[in-house]
CSV table of C-alpha atoms in Angstrom, one decimal:
chain,number,residue,atom,x,y,z
A,218,MET,CA,6.0,-26.2,-32.8
A,219,THR,CA,9.2,-25.3,-31.0
A,220,SER,CA,8.4,-21.6,-30.7
A,221,THR,CA,4.9,-22.5,-29.4
A,222,ARG,CA,6.5,-24.5,-26.7
A,223,ARG,CA,9.1,-21.9,-25.8
A,224,LEU,CA,6.4,-19.2,-25.0
A,225,PRO,CA,4.8,-21.1,-22.1
A,226,ASP,CA,8.2,-22.1,-20.8
A,227,LEU,CA,9.3,-18.4,-20.9
A,228,LEU,CA,6.2,-17.3,-19.1
A,229,SER,CA,6.6,-19.8,-16.4
A,230,SER,CA,10.3,-19.2,-15.8
A,231,ALA,CA,11.7,-17.8,-12.6
A,232,GLU,CA,13.7,-15.2,-14.6
A,233,PHE,CA,10.7,-14.0,-16.4
A,234,ALA,CA,8.7,-13.8,-13.1
A,235,ARG,CA,11.5,-11.6,-11.6
A,236,ALA,CA,11.6,-9.3,-14.6
A,237,TYR,CA,7.8,-9.1,-14.7
A,238,THR,CA,7.8,-8.2,-11.0
A,239,ILE,CA,10.3,-5.4,-11.4
A,240,ALA,CA,8.4,-4.0,-14.4
A,241,VAL,CA,5.2,-3.9,-12.4
A,242,LEU,CA,6.8,-2.4,-9.3
A,243,THR,CA,8.5,0.3,-11.5
A,244,ALA,CA,5.2,1.1,-13.3
A,245,VAL,CA,3.2,1.3,-10.1
A,246,PHE,CA,5.6,3.5,-8.1
A,247,ALA,CA,6.5,5.6,-11.0
A,248,SER,CA,2.9,6.0,-12.2
A,249,PHE,CA,2.9,9.8,-11.4
A,250,THR,CA,5.9,10.4,-13.5
A,251,ILE,CA,4.6,8.2,-16.3
A,252,GLU,CA,1.4,10.1,-16.4
A,253,ARG,CA,3.0,13.6,-16.2
A,254,ALA,CA,5.7,12.7,-18.7
A,255,SER,CA,3.2,11.4,-21.2
A,256,SER,CA,-0.6,11.2,-20.3
A,257,ALA,CA,-3.1,9.2,-18.4
A,258,VAL,CA,-3.8,7.2,-21.5
A,259,THR,CA,-0.3,6.0,-21.6
A,260,LEU,CA,-0.3,5.0,-17.9
A,261,GLY,CA,-3.6,3.1,-18.4
A,262,THR,CA,-2.1,1.4,-21.5
A,263,VAL,CA,1.0,0.3,-19.5
A,264,ILE,CA,-1.1,-1.0,-16.6
A,265,ALA,CA,-3.5,-2.9,-19.0
A,266,ALA,CA,-0.6,-4.4,-20.9
A,267,LEU,CA,1.0,-5.6,-17.6
A,268,CYS,CA,-2.5,-7.1,-16.6
A,269,GLY,CA,-2.7,-8.9,-19.9
A,270,LEU,CA,0.8,-10.3,-19.5
A,271,GLY,CA,0.0,-11.2,-15.9
A,272,ALA,CA,-3.1,-13.1,-16.9
A,273,ALA,CA,-1.0,-15.1,-19.4
A,274,ILE,CA,1.5,-15.9,-16.7
A,275,LEU,CA,-1.2,-17.1,-14.3
A,276,TRP,CA,-2.9,-19.2,-17.1
A,277,VAL,CA,0.5,-20.9,-17.8
A,278,ARG,CA,1.0,-21.6,-14.0
A,279,ARG,CA,-2.7,-22.5,-13.5
A,280,GLU,CA,-1.8,-26.1,-12.2
A,281,GLU,CA,0.3,-24.4,-9.3
A,282,LEU,CA,-2.6,-22.2,-8.2
A,283,SER,CA,-5.7,-22.9,-6.2
A,284,LEU,CA,-8.9,-21.1,-7.3
A,285,LEU,CA,-10.0,-20.8,-3.7
A,286,ARG,CA,-6.8,-18.9,-2.7
A,287,ILE,CA,-6.5,-16.7,-5.8
A,288,ALA,CA,-7.6,-13.6,-3.9
A,289,PRO,CA,-8.8,-12.8,-0.3
A,290,SER,CA,-12.6,-13.0,-0.1
A,291,SER,CA,-12.6,-9.6,1.8
A,292,LEU,CA,-11.0,-8.0,-1.2
A,293,LEU,CA,-13.5,-9.5,-3.7
A,294,ALA,CA,-16.3,-8.3,-1.4
A,295,PHE,CA,-14.9,-4.8,-1.4
A,296,LEU,CA,-14.4,-4.7,-5.1
A,297,ALA,CA,-18.0,-6.1,-5.6
A,298,TRP,CA,-19.5,-3.4,-3.5
A,299,ALA,CA,-17.5,-0.7,-5.4
A,300,ALA,CA,-18.9,-2.2,-8.6
A,301,ILE,CA,-22.5,-2.2,-7.3
A,302,SER,CA,-22.1,1.4,-6.4
A,303,LEU,CA,-22.5,2.0,-10.2
A,304,ALA,CA,-26.2,1.7,-9.6
A,305,TRP,CA,-26.4,5.0,-7.7
A,306,SER,CA,-23.4,6.8,-8.9
A,307,THR,CA,-23.8,10.3,-10.2
A,308,ASP,CA,-21.5,9.6,-13.2
A,309,LYS,CA,-21.5,6.1,-14.5
A,310,SER,CA,-18.5,6.4,-16.8
A,311,ASP,CA,-16.3,7.9,-14.1
A,312,THR,CA,-17.2,5.1,-11.7
A,313,ILE,CA,-16.5,2.5,-14.3
A,314,LEU,CA,-13.0,4.1,-14.9
A,315,GLY,CA,-12.4,4.4,-11.1
A,316,TRP,CA,-13.3,0.7,-10.6
A,317,LEU,CA,-11.1,-0.4,-13.5
A,318,GLU,CA,-8.2,1.4,-12.0
A,319,LEU,CA,-9.0,-0.3,-8.7
A,320,VAL,CA,-9.2,-3.8,-10.3
A,321,GLY,CA,-6.1,-3.2,-12.5
A,322,PHE,CA,-3.7,-2.5,-9.7
A,323,ALA,CA,-5.2,-5.2,-7.5
A,324,PHE,CA,-4.7,-7.8,-10.3
A,325,LEU,CA,-1.1,-6.7,-10.7
A,326,ALA,CA,-0.7,-7.3,-6.9
A,327,ILE,CA,-2.4,-10.7,-7.1
A,328,THR,CA,-0.1,-11.8,-10.0
A,329,VAL,CA,3.0,-10.7,-8.2
A,330,GLY,CA,1.9,-12.3,-5.0
A,331,HIS,CA,1.4,-15.7,-6.8
A,332,ILE,CA,4.6,-15.8,-8.8
A,333,ARG,CA,6.9,-14.4,-6.1
A,334,ASP,CA,7.4,-15.5,-2.4
A,335,THR,CA,7.9,-13.0,0.4
A,336,LEU,CA,11.6,-12.8,0.2
A,337,GLN,CA,11.6,-12.5,-3.6
A,338,THR,CA,9.0,-9.7,-3.4
A,339,VAL,CA,11.0,-7.8,-0.8
A,340,ARG,CA,14.2,-8.1,-2.9
A,341,ALA,CA,12.4,-6.9,-6.1
A,342,LEU,CA,10.8,-4.1,-4.2
A,343,GLY,CA,14.1,-3.1,-2.7
A,344,ASP,CA,15.8,-3.0,-6.1
A,345,THR,CA,13.0,-0.9,-7.5
A,346,LEU,CA,12.9,1.6,-4.8
A,347,ARG,CA,16.6,2.0,-4.7
A,348,LEU,CA,16.5,3.0,-8.4
A,349,LEU,CA,13.5,5.3,-8.0
A,350,LEU,CA,15.0,7.1,-5.0
A,351,VAL,CA,18.3,7.5,-6.8
A,352,VAL,CA,16.4,9.1,-9.7
A,353,SER,CA,14.4,11.3,-7.4
A,354,LEU,CA,17.6,12.5,-5.7
A,355,GLY,CA,19.3,13.1,-9.0
A,356,LEU,CA,16.5,15.3,-10.3
A,357,GLU,CA,16.2,17.2,-7.1
A,358,ILE,CA,20.0,18.0,-7.3
A,359,LEU,CA,19.6,18.9,-10.9
A,360,SER,CA,16.6,21.1,-10.3
A,361,GLY,CA,17.6,22.7,-6.9
A,362,VAL,CA,21.4,22.9,-7.1
A,363,LEU,CA,22.9,22.6,-10.5
A,364,LEU,CA,20.2,24.4,-12.7
A,365,ASP,CA,18.3,26.2,-9.9
A,366,THR,CA,15.1,25.9,-11.7
A,367,PRO,CA,11.9,24.0,-11.0
A,368,PHE,CA,10.7,21.1,-13.2
A,369,THR,CA,7.1,22.1,-13.3
A,370,PHE,CA,6.0,19.1,-15.4
A,371,LEU,CA,6.9,16.8,-12.4
A,372,GLY,CA,6.0,19.4,-9.7
A,373,ILE,CA,9.6,19.5,-8.5
A,374,GLN,CA,10.2,23.0,-7.1
A,375,GLY,CA,13.9,22.9,-6.8
A,376,LEU,CA,14.1,23.5,-3.1
A,377,LEU,CA,16.8,21.0,-2.2
A,378,ALA,CA,19.5,23.7,-1.6
A,379,ASP,CA,17.0,25.4,0.8
A,380,GLY,CA,16.6,22.3,2.8
A,381,GLY,CA,13.3,21.2,1.2
A,382,PRO,CA,10.5,20.2,0.9
A,383,VAL,CA,11.3,17.9,-1.9
A,384,GLN,CA,9.0,15.3,-3.6
A,385,GLY,CA,11.2,13.6,-6.2
A,386,ILE,CA,9.2,11.8,-8.9
A,387,PHE,CA,6.3,10.8,-6.6
A,388,GLY,CA,4.1,14.0,-6.9
A,389,SER,CA,4.0,15.3,-3.4
A,390,ARG,CA,6.2,15.5,-0.3
A,391,ASN,CA,3.8,13.3,1.7
A,392,MET,CA,3.9,10.7,-1.0
A,393,LEU,CA,7.7,10.8,-1.0
A,394,GLY,CA,7.7,10.4,2.8
A,395,PHE,CA,5.3,7.4,2.5
A,396,VAL,CA,7.6,5.8,-0.2
A,397,THR,CA,10.7,6.4,1.9
A,398,VAL,CA,9.1,4.6,5.0
A,399,ILE,CA,8.2,1.7,2.8
A,400,ALA,CA,11.8,1.7,1.4
A,401,LEU,CA,13.4,1.9,4.9
A,402,ILE,CA,11.3,-1.1,6.1
A,403,THR,CA,12.2,-3.1,2.9
A,404,PHE,CA,16.0,-2.2,3.1
A,405,VAL,CA,16.2,-3.2,6.8
A,406,ILE,CA,14.4,-6.5,6.1
A,407,GLU,CA,16.8,-7.1,3.2
A,408,TRP,CA,19.7,-6.5,5.4
A,409,ARG,CA,18.5,-8.6,8.4
A,410,SER,CA,17.6,-11.4,6.1
A,411,GLN,CA,21.2,-11.3,4.6
A,412,SER,CA,19.8,-10.6,1.1
A,413,LEU,CA,22.1,-7.5,0.9
A,414,THR,CA,25.6,-7.0,2.0
A,415,PRO,CA,26.2,-4.0,4.4
A,416,ARG,CA,28.0,-2.0,1.7
A,417,ILE,CA,24.6,-1.8,-0.3
A,418,ALA,CA,22.2,-2.0,2.6
A,419,VAL,CA,23.7,0.9,4.6
A,420,PRO,CA,23.8,3.4,1.7
A,421,SER,CA,20.3,2.4,0.7
A,422,ILE,CA,19.0,3.1,4.3
A,423,GLY,CA,20.9,6.3,4.3
A,424,LEU,CA,19.4,7.4,1.0
A,425,ALA,CA,15.9,6.7,2.1
A,426,ALA,CA,16.4,8.4,5.5
A,427,MET,CA,17.9,11.5,3.8
A,428,LEU,CA,15.0,11.9,1.4
A,429,ALA,CA,12.6,11.4,4.2
A,430,PHE,CA,14.2,14.2,6.1
A,431,PHE,CA,14.2,16.5,3.0
A,432,SER,CA,10.6,15.7,2.2
A,433,SER,CA,9.6,17.7,5.4
A,434,SER,CA,6.5,15.5,5.6
A,435,PRO,CA,5.0,15.6,9.0
A,436,THR,CA,3.6,12.1,8.6
A,437,VAL,CA,7.0,10.6,8.3
A,438,LEU,CA,7.7,11.1,11.9
A,439,VAL,CA,4.3,9.5,12.8
A,440,LEU,CA,4.9,6.6,10.5
A,441,ALA,CA,8.4,6.0,11.8
A,442,ALA,CA,7.2,6.0,15.4
A,443,ALA,CA,4.4,3.6,14.6
A,444,VAL,CA,6.7,1.2,12.8
A,445,GLY,CA,9.3,1.4,15.5
A,446,VAL,CA,6.8,0.6,18.2
A,447,VAL,CA,5.3,-2.3,16.1
A,448,ALA,CA,8.7,-3.7,15.3
A,449,PHE,CA,9.7,-3.7,19.0
A,450,ALA,CA,6.5,-5.3,20.0
A,451,LEU,CA,6.8,-8.0,17.3
A,452,THR,CA,10.4,-8.6,18.4
A,453,ILE,CA,9.1,-9.3,22.0
A,454,VAL,CA,6.5,-11.8,20.7
A,455,ARG,CA,8.9,-13.5,18.4
A,456,HIS,CA,11.3,-14.2,21.2
A,457,ALA,CA,8.7,-15.2,23.8
A,458,PRO,CA,8.4,-18.9,24.7
A,459,SER,CA,5.6,-20.5,22.7
A,460,GLU,CA,3.6,-21.4,25.9
A,461,ARG,CA,3.6,-17.7,27.0
A,462,ARG,CA,3.2,-16.2,23.5
A,463,THR,CA,-0.7,-15.8,23.8
A,464,PHE,CA,-0.3,-14.0,27.1
A,465,VAL,CA,2.3,-11.6,25.7
A,466,GLN,CA,0.0,-10.9,22.8
A,467,TRP,CA,-2.9,-9.9,25.1
A,468,VAL,CA,-0.6,-7.7,27.2
A,469,LEU,CA,0.7,-5.9,24.2
A,470,GLY,CA,-2.8,-5.5,22.9
A,471,VAL,CA,-3.8,-3.8,26.1
A,472,LEU,CA,-0.8,-1.6,26.0
A,473,VAL,CA,-1.6,-0.5,22.4
A,474,ALA,CA,-5.1,0.3,23.4
A,475,LEU,CA,-3.8,2.5,26.2
A,476,ALA,CA,-1.2,4.1,23.9
A,477,LEU,CA,-3.9,5.0,21.4
A,478,ALA,CA,-6.1,6.5,24.1
A,479,ALA,CA,-3.1,8.6,25.4
A,480,ALA,CA,-2.3,9.7,21.9
A,481,PHE,CA,-5.9,10.9,21.4
A,482,ALA,CA,-5.9,12.7,24.8
A,483,LEU,CA,-2.5,14.4,23.9
A,484,ARG,CA,-3.3,15.0,20.2
A,485,HIS,CA,-3.0,18.8,20.5
A,486,VAL,CA,0.4,18.5,22.1
A,487,ILE,CA,1.5,16.0,19.4
A,488,ILE,CA,0.3,18.2,16.7
A,489,ALA,CA,2.2,21.2,18.2
A,490,VAL,CA,5.4,19.1,18.5
A,491,LEU,CA,5.1,18.1,14.8
A,492,ASP,CA,4.4,21.7,13.7
A,493,ALA,CA,1.5,20.3,11.9
A,494,GLY,CA,-1.2,22.6,13.3
A,495,SER,CA,-2.2,24.2,9.9
A,496,ASP,CA,-2.1,20.9,8.1
A,497,PHE,CA,-4.3,19.3,10.8
A,498,SER,CA,-6.7,22.2,10.8
A,499,ILE,CA,-7.2,21.9,7.0
A,500,ARG,CA,-7.9,18.2,7.3
A,501,ALA,CA,-10.3,18.6,10.2
A,502,THR,CA,-12.4,21.1,8.3
A,503,LEU,CA,-12.3,18.8,5.2
A,504,TRP,CA,-13.4,15.7,7.3
A,505,ASN,CA,-16.3,17.6,9.0
A,506,THR,CA,-17.6,18.7,5.6
A,507,ILE,CA,-17.3,15.1,4.4
A,508,LEU,CA,-19.3,13.9,7.3
A,509,ASP,CA,-22.1,16.3,6.3
A,510,PHE,CA,-22.2,14.9,2.8
A,511,SER,CA,-21.9,11.3,4.1
A,512,ALA,CA,-24.9,11.8,6.3
A,513,LEU,CA,-27.0,12.3,3.1
A,514,LYS,CA,-26.2,8.8,1.9
A,515,PRO,CA,-24.9,7.1,5.0
A,516,LEU,CA,-25.2,3.3,3.9
A,517,GLU,CA,-24.2,3.4,0.2
A,518,GLY,CA,-22.2,6.6,-0.3
A,519,TRP,CA,-22.1,8.6,-3.5
A,520,GLY,CA,-20.5,5.9,-5.7
A,521,TRP,CA,-16.9,4.9,-6.3
A,522,PHE,CA,-14.7,7.3,-8.1
A,523,GLY,CA,-11.2,6.8,-6.5
A,524,SER,CA,-9.3,10.0,-6.9
A,525,TRP,CA,-11.2,13.3,-6.9
A,526,ALA,CA,-9.3,14.6,-10.0
A,527,ARG,CA,-12.3,13.8,-12.3
A,528,GLY,CA,-14.2,16.7,-10.7
A,529,GLU,CA,-17.6,15.1,-10.1
A,530,PHE,CA,-20.2,16.0,-7.5
A,531,PRO,CA,-20.0,15.9,-4.5
A,532,PHE,CA,-16.2,16.5,-4.7
A,533,THR,CA,-16.4,19.7,-6.7
A,534,TYR,CA,-19.0,21.1,-4.3
A,535,ILE,CA,-16.9,20.2,-1.3
A,536,ASN,CA,-14.0,22.0,-2.8
A,537,PHE,CA,-16.2,25.0,-3.7
A,538,LEU,CA,-17.5,25.2,0.0
A,539,LEU,CA,-13.9,25.0,1.3
A,540,ASP,CA,-12.4,27.2,-1.5
A,541,ASP,CA,-9.8,24.6,-2.1
A,542,ARG,CA,-8.6,22.0,-4.6
A,543,HIS,CA,-8.5,18.8,-2.7
A,544,GLN,CA,-8.0,15.7,-4.8
A,545,SER,CA,-8.9,13.3,-2.0
A,546,ALA,CA,-10.3,13.3,1.5
A,547,LEU,CA,-6.7,13.2,2.9
A,548,ASN,CA,-7.9,10.2,4.8
A,549,ALA,CA,-8.5,6.8,3.2
A,550,TYR,CA,-11.2,5.9,5.7
A,551,PHE,CA,-13.2,9.2,5.2
A,552,ASP,CA,-12.8,8.8,1.4
A,553,VAL,CA,-14.4,5.3,1.5
A,554,LEU,CA,-17.1,6.5,3.8
A,555,LEU,CA,-17.9,9.3,1.4
A,556,GLN,CA,-17.8,7.1,-1.7
A,557,LEU,CA,-19.1,3.7,-0.5
A,558,GLY,CA,-20.9,4.5,2.7
A,559,THR,CA,-20.7,2.7,6.0
A,560,ALA,CA,-21.1,-0.6,4.2
A,561,GLY,CA,-18.0,0.0,2.1
A,562,LEU,CA,-16.0,1.3,5.1
A,563,LEU,CA,-16.8,-1.9,7.1
A,564,LEU,CA,-15.7,-4.0,4.1
A,565,PHE,CA,-12.4,-1.9,3.8
A,566,LEU,CA,-11.7,-2.2,7.6
A,567,LEU,CA,-12.4,-5.9,7.4
A,568,PHE,CA,-10.1,-6.4,4.5
A,569,GLY,CA,-7.2,-4.5,6.1
A,570,GLY,CA,-7.9,-5.9,9.6
A,571,ILE,CA,-8.0,-9.5,8.7
A,572,ALA,CA,-4.7,-9.1,6.7
A,573,THR,CA,-3.0,-7.4,9.6
A,574,VAL,CA,-4.0,-10.0,12.1
A,575,ARG,CA,-3.1,-12.9,9.8
A,576,SER,CA,0.3,-11.4,9.0
A,577,TRP,CA,1.0,-10.6,12.7
A,578,LEU,CA,0.3,-14.2,13.7
A,579,VAL,CA,2.5,-15.6,11.0
A,580,ALA,CA,5.4,-13.3,11.7
A,581,SER,CA,5.1,-14.1,15.5
A,582,ILE,CA,5.5,-17.8,14.8
A,583,ARG,CA,8.0,-18.2,11.9
A,584,ARG,CA,11.7,-17.7,12.5
A,585,SER,CA,12.8,-15.8,9.4
A,586,VAL,CA,12.8,-12.1,9.8
A,587,VAL,CA,11.4,-11.7,6.3
A,588,TYR,CA,7.9,-12.5,7.6
A,589,ALA,CA,8.0,-9.3,9.7
A,590,TRP,CA,7.9,-7.4,6.5
A,591,THR,CA,4.2,-7.9,5.8
A,592,PRO,CA,2.8,-6.8,9.3
A,593,LEU,CA,5.1,-3.8,9.4
A,594,MET,CA,4.0,-2.7,5.9
A,595,LEU,CA,0.2,-3.2,6.8
A,596,VAL,CA,0.8,-1.0,9.8
A,597,THR,CA,2.4,1.6,7.7
A,598,LEU,CA,-0.5,1.6,5.3
A,599,ALA,CA,-3.0,1.7,8.1
A,600,VAL,CA,-1.4,4.7,9.8
A,601,GLU,CA,-0.8,6.5,6.6
A,602,SER,CA,-4.5,6.0,5.7
A,603,MET,CA,-5.3,8.4,8.6
A,604,PHE,CA,-3.6,11.3,6.8
A,605,GLU,CA,-3.7,10.5,3.1
A,606,SER,CA,-5.8,8.4,0.8
A,607,PHE,CA,-2.8,6.8,-0.8
A,608,THR,CA,-4.1,3.2,0.1
A,609,LEU,CA,-7.0,3.7,-2.3
A,610,VAL,CA,-5.1,4.4,-5.5
A,611,GLY,CA,-1.9,3.5,-7.3
A,612,ALA,CA,1.1,2.2,-5.3
A,613,GLY,CA,-0.7,2.3,-1.8
A,614,TRP,CA,-3.6,0.2,-3.0
A,615,PHE,CA,-1.2,-2.2,-4.8
A,616,MET,CA,0.8,-2.7,-1.6
A,617,LEU,CA,-2.4,-3.2,0.5
A,618,VAL,CA,-3.6,-6.0,-1.9
A,619,LEU,CA,-0.2,-7.5,-2.1
A,620,CYS,CA,0.3,-7.7,1.7
A,621,ALA,CA,-3.3,-8.9,2.3
A,622,LEU,CA,-2.7,-11.7,-0.3
A,623,ARG,CA,0.6,-12.6,1.3
A,624,ALA,CA,-0.9,-12.8,4.7
A,625,GLY,CA,-3.8,-15.0,3.4
A,626,GLN,CA,-1.5,-17.4,1.7
A,627,SER,CA,0.0,-18.5,5.0
A,628,ARG,CA,-3.0,-18.3,7.3
A,629,SER,CA,-6.4,-18.8,5.8
A,630,TRP,CA,-9.4,-21.1,6.0
A,631,ARG,CA,-8.7,-21.9,2.4
A,632,GLU,CA,-5.5,-23.5,3.4
A,633,ASN,CA,-7.4,-26.2,5.5
A,634,ILE,CA,-9.8,-26.8,2.6
A,635,ASP,CA,-6.9,-27.3,0.2
A,636,ALA,CA,-5.1,-29.5,2.7
A,637,ALA,CA,-8.2,-31.6,3.1
A,638,HIS,CA,-8.5,-32.1,-0.6
A,639,THR,CA,-4.8,-32.9,-1.2
A,640,GLY,CA,-4.1,-34.8,2.1
A,641,ALA,CA,-1.4,-32.2,2.9
A,642,ILE,CA,-0.7,-30.8,6.4
A,643,PRO,CA,-0.6,-26.9,6.5
A,644,THR,CA,3.0,-25.9,7.3
A,645,LEU,CA,2.3,-22.9,9.6
A,646,ARG,CA,2.4,-24.7,12.8
A,647,SER,CA,5.3,-27.0,11.9
A,648,GLU,CA,7.6,-24.3,10.4
A,649,ARG,CA,9.0,-22.2,13.2
């Protein structure tokens, strides 16, 4: 009887929740290395085991949870449409595998989002990324400086002594750049919220910035610029008097629209400055080809597959036409359009858009700087989605679901329903 009682107590404890969160974040962000070092089956087993453990944790904590707020309805709608695409998919088994991967990472994000608050999540993510970035730097030094030999099983080319590009344990230089931007945001929020002392925060920021530089990823500059502008705008809103905050929001919205229009008009100049002409040319050709195939099935798409690595039609034919080996559309929005059609794209935009607006409104009202982490992360994911499809698989998809859940927990129609049932008053307006 004693051991039977100890298990629920263990699963519901704060210590176990932190350990589980660290384990999930490590598995998610190191998924490429786990798969390369072992196999896809091993990675799938790890994710399935963590999902099973997460289900047990949520069951033990069921009295703390509200069924209405377990997951954003826009997320459920997107997952449902991806499942429905099985009806017209060209390969049922691959669609099932792709959908299970989507659901598995989403469930891990939902579990972490319910057992950890925002500050606890930021601290756990910071600890995880510090470790993984140190490992990445260590392997790059070992490969490119000490041994001067590539680690082919991880794709590490050993180019650190030549100034890069490097990719660490993340599979590509663009993925490393993406992770370093996530790390920089997290480390700065940790520092500003006084979760870290300067002697840990400053070296952490320096490590992430150094790896971002050596990644030589052109998207890093774009992401850094976008995050910097959004952080500046959010600071203005947070410090504006409450009676003028709505006006400030509208002014900033107009300025953002004008900035986007200017960026589009000057896109060729920006591409030249970033020295990304060849990369953009490859992407533009790929996107035009995807539009041709999307026009054949504009509403429903070709069925959900996730990554193109499985080699199913139309992905193999697109690569044949382009004489290339793309494993994604190099754009999350085009990838969703190709696989789930305009209906799926609208659901995906609704999912991310609602989360971004909610998180922005919460961050503009609440005093703690930790609430700025969610909108900054969502902006990073949205901008990165224009150049890569990271937000549809693995760590990117996990972060999108986690941030959307975090945003919905603080500002949602479900909150009013729960408050009406319990007689409680939502805390958003009173906590400032």
